Amino acid sequence: MSNDTSGNIMLELRDIKRDYELPGGLFKPKKTVQAVKGVSFKLERGKTLAIVGESGCGKSTLARMITFIDEPTAGELLIDGNKVDTRPGHLTADMRQKVQIVFQNPYGSLNPRQKIGDVLGEPLAINTDMPASERRDRANLMLTKVGLGPEHYNRYPHMFSGGQRQRIAIARALMMNPKLLVLDEPVSALDLSVQAQVLNLLADLQDEFGLTYVFISHDLSVVRYIADEVMVMYFGEAVEHGTREEVFSDPKHEYTRTLFKATPKADVDSIRARVAAKKAGKAA
Amino acid sequence: MALLQIDNLTVQFETSTGWFKAVDGVSLSVEKEEVLAIVGESGSGKSVAMLAVMGLLPWTAKITADRMLFEGRDIQNISASERRALIGKDIAMIFQEPVASLNPCFTVGFQIEEVLRVHMRLDRRARRARAIELFKQVGLPNPEERLNSFPHQMSGGQCQRVMIAIAIACNPKLLIADEPTTALDVTIQKQILDLIMALQAKNGMGLIMITHDMGVVAETADRVVVQYKGKKMEEADVLSLFENPQSNYTKALLAALPENAKGDRLTTVSDFFDGNPEPAPSVAGLNGASA
Ligand SMILES: Nc1ncnc2c1ncn2[C@@H]1O[C@H](COP(=O)(O)OP(=O)(O)OP(=O)(O)O)[C@@H](O)[C@H]1O
Ligand SMILES: Nc1ncnc2c1ncn2[C@@H]1O[C@H](COP(=O)(O)OP(=O)(O)OP(=O)(O)O)[C@@H](O)[C@H]1O
Ligand SMILES: [Mg+2]
Ligand SMILES: [Mg+2]
């Protein structure tokens, strides 16, 4: 491949692996869980890669490795063409700002004693010399963008609904002005309208600033809408990877086909059939 | 007699700008063997209303209701010990944020066995066997080994399935499932929904299913309640809701499905209507007359 195209690669994984050791019991030896068994891919700047797969197949583990939270057991990670030294303590501040994650479990990632306004303003306070009033304006603007409002500025995390906390996690990651954003089930708790608002916001930011997204989701209609490329994981391995059109129109792997088949149907005929079957079942 | 009946429930929280009504005069009921789905805007009071039923809101919440009955019995003003006997046994809840609802300091095996000890009075060996059976039912791989895991050693969807196993452990009469499959891929989601529906049919369990996933609503619900800004917008049987939604909010919500995207943009509720979420006034019986 020529230098030109490699210069446009935002993220590259080379045979990344992650094992977890589970402590053994009294009579049992230690056990190793191979959460990610060697995944490789390249992702261009400004593109969205969606990752789907069975629960427990290693998606979040992969997300944690890309964002330097978990150290890979083996393999290489390249961001913006540079090999990242993933050993703890070797990360540059620049790298830490450039790559952000929205966790699957937003509650656990928010400090219960920190007001939401401070959660959002903190990165600006640390990394810039912006005056407090401007930080406040920026935080309020971001709150509005994710469908919350200035009235939420002084509230603590426990005072929000599940979907509101999910949006706070997204807002916090965006406040850092990342180049690469890893989103782990970011819209799973959102109603369709708020979900649409958040997905539109992500698309706008991608257009404007060329953000690159790794988007983990189990919602295939969302994936179909947002992804340029789709990767399917199964038991720690990437079993399928292609453009959105390729994967949706001609799924290669058995698991991918099972996945498409299991998607619930919300059309009126299916509902009518189910309701009738339930009535018949009761009458019998 | 309804299994659960709530009349005119209001829940308020004090904020810096005064009292905020998270739930505003909501009434609903569920029968035995019935599946009621609650859908609606994020932050519209779905979880708070159900936590009020469970008696699990913080003391800062101001709760009022004309009636709150379970099997005809008042559950608003019962003693703490009566509540402990009821909650987790006859009324169980799958909480929205599974990882946050599990105790990080204990193994998941301990947490499920504790519920079985308190409510079912099973001995050690029976508890363990039942816990393994439940983990199998929710599709957790290697259930015996999984009992020894701590929540942080499990994936998001695995924690969610532990939560589900705990909720169904004591064969509740009423199961409140708050976004029970948000962390599950569609194949496991299907397995879990089939399991819940089978329990529902076998034990005559009543089920309240809070979800934003219209596919889940379509595949499980008998009746649907739509919430918006703390209020009930609409209530209908499942077929009518999809075929002929009445309130503007419901119509807008269905239009926001990603498969209905117009070009590059997804529609949101604010594109669809401004201000009035209520149905446009129409002559009773003449559906769509004013549309
Ligand atoms: N800290 C840990 N210790 C031991 N095992 C772990 C740890 N973290 C994850 N695992 C195991 O690694 C596997 C992959 O977990 P991961 O969280 O990456 O899955 P996932 O694909 O994100 O699943 P989900 O869709 O349910 O969130 C699981 O079997 C999980 O139990
Ligand atoms: N302890 C609290 N103090 C103040 N406000 C609160 C508190 N708990 C919840 N709220 C507010 O009550 C409203 C209803 O919250 P609830 O959790 O019931 O929403 P929900 O319908 O379940 O939303 P989601 O779909 O996002 O989970 C929200 O606007 C939330 O911010
Ligand atoms: Mg995960
Ligand atoms: Mg909720």
XYZ file of C-alpha atoms in Angstrom, chain A residues 142-149 152 161-171 174 186-203 215 219 222 225-226, chain B residues 39-44 46 96 179 212 214 227-229 249 252-258 265-273:
75
model
C -23.235 20.646 24.871
C -26.060 19.748 27.287
C -28.544 21.266 24.866
C -27.032 19.380 21.953
C -27.661 16.020 23.620
C -31.235 16.987 24.520
C -30.679 18.096 28.101
C -30.638 21.678 29.333
C -29.366 20.038 34.600
C -32.705 8.773 34.235
C -30.777 5.964 32.548
C -31.001 7.549 29.116
C -30.051 10.971 30.466
C -26.889 9.527 32.039
C -26.035 7.887 28.739
C -26.236 11.283 27.043
C -24.052 12.879 29.737
C -21.386 10.264 28.983
C -21.534 11.170 25.295
C -21.401 14.896 26.070
C -17.273 15.196 23.027
C -24.154 4.618 23.307
C -27.846 4.777 22.399
C -29.121 1.539 23.949
C -31.189 3.358 26.591
C -32.569 6.136 24.400
C -36.051 6.497 23.001
C -36.195 6.685 19.223
C -36.454 10.455 19.067
C -33.544 11.191 21.381
C -31.607 8.431 19.661
C -32.205 10.193 16.348
C -31.025 13.480 17.838
C -27.798 11.907 19.131
C -27.105 10.053 15.877
C -27.673 13.251 13.898
C -25.272 15.081 16.219
C -22.584 12.428 15.719
C -23.042 12.623 11.945
C -19.496 2.187 17.241
C -29.248 -2.615 17.224
C -28.883 1.748 13.986
C -27.966 3.727 9.392
C -24.647 4.872 10.819
C -42.696 3.261 26.054
C -41.846 6.925 25.903
C -39.408 9.723 26.053
C -36.162 9.326 27.927
C -36.678 11.046 31.285
C -40.466 10.823 31.144
C -41.052 5.413 33.491
C -32.360 -0.615 34.026
C -35.185 -2.064 29.586
C -37.759 1.901 23.845
C -40.512 -1.014 19.219
C -45.407 8.406 28.332
C -44.201 11.906 27.600
C -42.923 14.509 30.094
C -46.117 12.130 20.232
C -43.581 11.206 15.905
C -41.924 8.430 17.874
C -42.754 5.813 15.259
C -41.493 8.139 12.525
C -38.096 8.323 14.236
C -37.325 4.645 13.570
C -33.944 4.544 11.745
C -31.236 12.755 8.560
C -33.305 10.982 11.146
C -36.487 12.736 12.168
C -36.911 13.666 15.808
C -40.034 14.522 17.742
C -39.308 18.224 17.423
C -39.309 17.992 13.606
C -42.682 16.395 13.780
C -44.731 18.526 16.064
